[in-house]
Amino acid sequence: MKNLVPWMTIWIVISWYGSNIGVLLLNKYLLSNYGFKYPIFLTMCHMLACSLLSYAAIAWAKVVPMQSIGSKKQFFKITGLSLVFCFSVVLGNVSLRYLPVSFNQAIGATTPFFTAIFAYLMSQKREAWITYVTLIPVVAGVIIASGAEPSFNLFGFVMCVSATAARAFKSVLQAILLSSEQEKLNSMNLLMYMAPIALAILLPTTLLMEGNVLGVTVALARKDVKIVYYLLFNSSLAYLVNLTNFLVTKHTSALTLQVLGNAKGAVAVVVSILIFRNPVSFIGMLGYSLTVLGVVLYSESKQGNK
């Protein structure tokens, strides 16, 4: 019976949970509690790590076969995706400066709502009516949670909603742009090409909007060398999120992935509340639970209509 236990899959799922929740909590700690108020630079560090580590994983470790970009047209499509990708990550990091992780995750759970809207607007893709009905509790739950959130911040809320919409837009755009068999890239190869482009976009943006970040980081490092370790560990975790997400997709079914993903958000909320001790209300948690229930029903309806 011991040989029947899928230990590899279990460890991959644990790593996926740990890296996802870890990078989220460390982002919050750095940007809010630690006082490192440079979300664009932090995102740039993430993209640098993803560039280096994704190349190492594919070219040296042979995690997946290397796929090449076949044309200038495909390159420009990937560049467009990179722009949306880094836009969503930056906005998500900005929101963490102003919102608790628990509320951030509640808003992030509305991704299916935005995905359904963009899929309809951009490709006229229609879902079954029951699928659209399941989106009602998804949105209603966030409305309830917003009204009862003790740490509500309007700017942080707008940034988080924008980041969530951008993530959904990126997934729909990716399905449209890289739809042909010749242009399809697995997620690891796509990250390897997107991350350097995102890095090239973020570098001048950081210098323009956060011009003193290097001086501040060096000064902080002289006072407290831990900031260097925080940034290195945080950036490595950002890559590990993408790697473990790919491995979980590879080693489990689509339905299992959906269930695990729904549970991951709930675990992140509980862990963040225990660590940061941010105030929560019963009505707020009820709203988040309603959103999660809506996402579960949405996943079930999508699965049933395949």
mmCIF file of N, CA and C in Angstrom, residues 50-66 188 192 239 243:
data_model
loop_
_atom_site.group_PDB
_atom_site.id
_atom_site.type_symbol
_atom_site.label_atom_id
_atom_site.label_comp_id
_atom_site.label_asym_id
_atom_site.label_seq_id
_atom_site.Cartn_x
_atom_site.Cartn_y
_atom_site.Cartn_z
ATOM 1 N N CYS A 50 12.686 35.112 -12.330
ATOM 2 C CA CYS A 50 11.968 34.240 -13.270
ATOM 3 C C CYS A 50 12.743 34.090 -14.569
ATOM 4 N N SER A 51 13.409 35.155 -15.023
ATOM 5 C CA SER A 51 14.206 35.087 -16.246
ATOM 6 C C SER A 51 15.352 34.096 -16.095
ATOM 7 N N LEU A 52 16.106 34.240 -15.011
ATOM 8 C CA LEU A 52 17.295 33.413 -14.800
ATOM 9 C C LEU A 52 16.927 31.968 -14.477
ATOM 10 N N LEU A 53 15.989 31.793 -13.553
ATOM 11 C CA LEU A 53 15.663 30.447 -13.077
ATOM 12 C C LEU A 53 14.869 29.645 -14.103
ATOM 13 N N SER A 54 14.016 30.308 -14.875
ATOM 14 C CA SER A 54 13.250 29.575 -15.891
ATOM 15 C C SER A 54 14.180 29.084 -17.000
ATOM 16 N N TYR A 55 15.174 29.903 -17.357
ATOM 17 C CA TYR A 55 16.140 29.463 -18.361
ATOM 18 C C TYR A 55 16.955 28.279 -17.839
ATOM 19 N N ALA A 56 17.378 28.379 -16.568
ATOM 20 C CA ALA A 56 18.156 27.289 -15.963
ATOM 21 C C ALA A 56 17.334 26.001 -15.905
ATOM 22 N N ALA A 57 16.047 26.121 -15.565
ATOM 23 C CA ALA A 57 15.187 24.941 -15.435
ATOM 24 C C ALA A 57 14.958 24.261 -16.784
ATOM 25 N N ILE A 58 14.871 25.056 -17.845
ATOM 26 C CA ILE A 58 14.587 24.484 -19.173
ATOM 27 C C ILE A 58 15.864 24.089 -19.907
ATOM 28 N N ALA A 59 16.852 24.978 -19.914
ATOM 29 C CA ALA A 59 18.075 24.722 -20.688
ATOM 30 C C ALA A 59 18.997 23.716 -20.000
ATOM 31 N N TRP A 60 19.079 23.759 -18.674
ATOM 32 C CA TRP A 60 20.011 22.896 -17.953
ATOM 33 C C TRP A 60 19.328 21.718 -17.273
ATOM 34 N N ALA A 61 18.269 22.004 -16.502
ATOM 35 C CA ALA A 61 17.593 20.924 -15.762
ATOM 36 C C ALA A 61 16.645 20.112 -16.631
ATOM 37 N N LYS A 62 16.308 20.633 -17.816
ATOM 38 C CA LYS A 62 15.438 19.924 -18.770
ATOM 39 C C LYS A 62 14.075 19.574 -18.160
ATOM 40 N N VAL A 63 13.515 20.526 -17.387
ATOM 41 C CA VAL A 63 12.188 20.305 -16.792
ATOM 42 C C VAL A 63 11.152 20.076 -17.885
ATOM 43 N N VAL A 64 11.252 20.871 -18.942
ATOM 44 C CA VAL A 64 10.419 20.683 -20.142
ATOM 45 C C VAL A 64 11.314 20.923 -21.359
ATOM 46 N N PRO A 65 10.953 20.389 -22.521
ATOM 47 C CA PRO A 65 11.733 20.671 -23.736
ATOM 48 C C PRO A 65 11.652 22.156 -24.077
ATOM 49 N N MET A 66 12.751 22.711 -24.570
ATOM 50 C CA MET A 66 12.752 24.122 -24.936
ATOM 51 C C MET A 66 11.993 24.325 -26.245
ATOM 52 N N MET A 188 5.894 27.095 -18.861
ATOM 53 C CA MET A 188 7.278 27.306 -18.469
ATOM 54 C C MET A 188 8.067 28.038 -19.558
ATOM 55 N N MET A 192 9.604 31.891 -19.598
ATOM 56 C CA MET A 192 11.005 32.139 -19.940
ATOM 57 C C MET A 192 11.137 33.294 -20.942
ATOM 58 N N TYR A 239 9.378 32.706 -8.549
ATOM 59 C CA TYR A 239 9.580 31.735 -9.631
ATOM 60 C C TYR A 239 9.007 30.377 -9.256
ATOM 61 N N LEU A 243 6.710 27.494 -11.250
ATOM 62 C CA LEU A 243 7.193 26.135 -11.472
ATOM 63 C C LEU A 243 6.248 25.106 -10.861
#
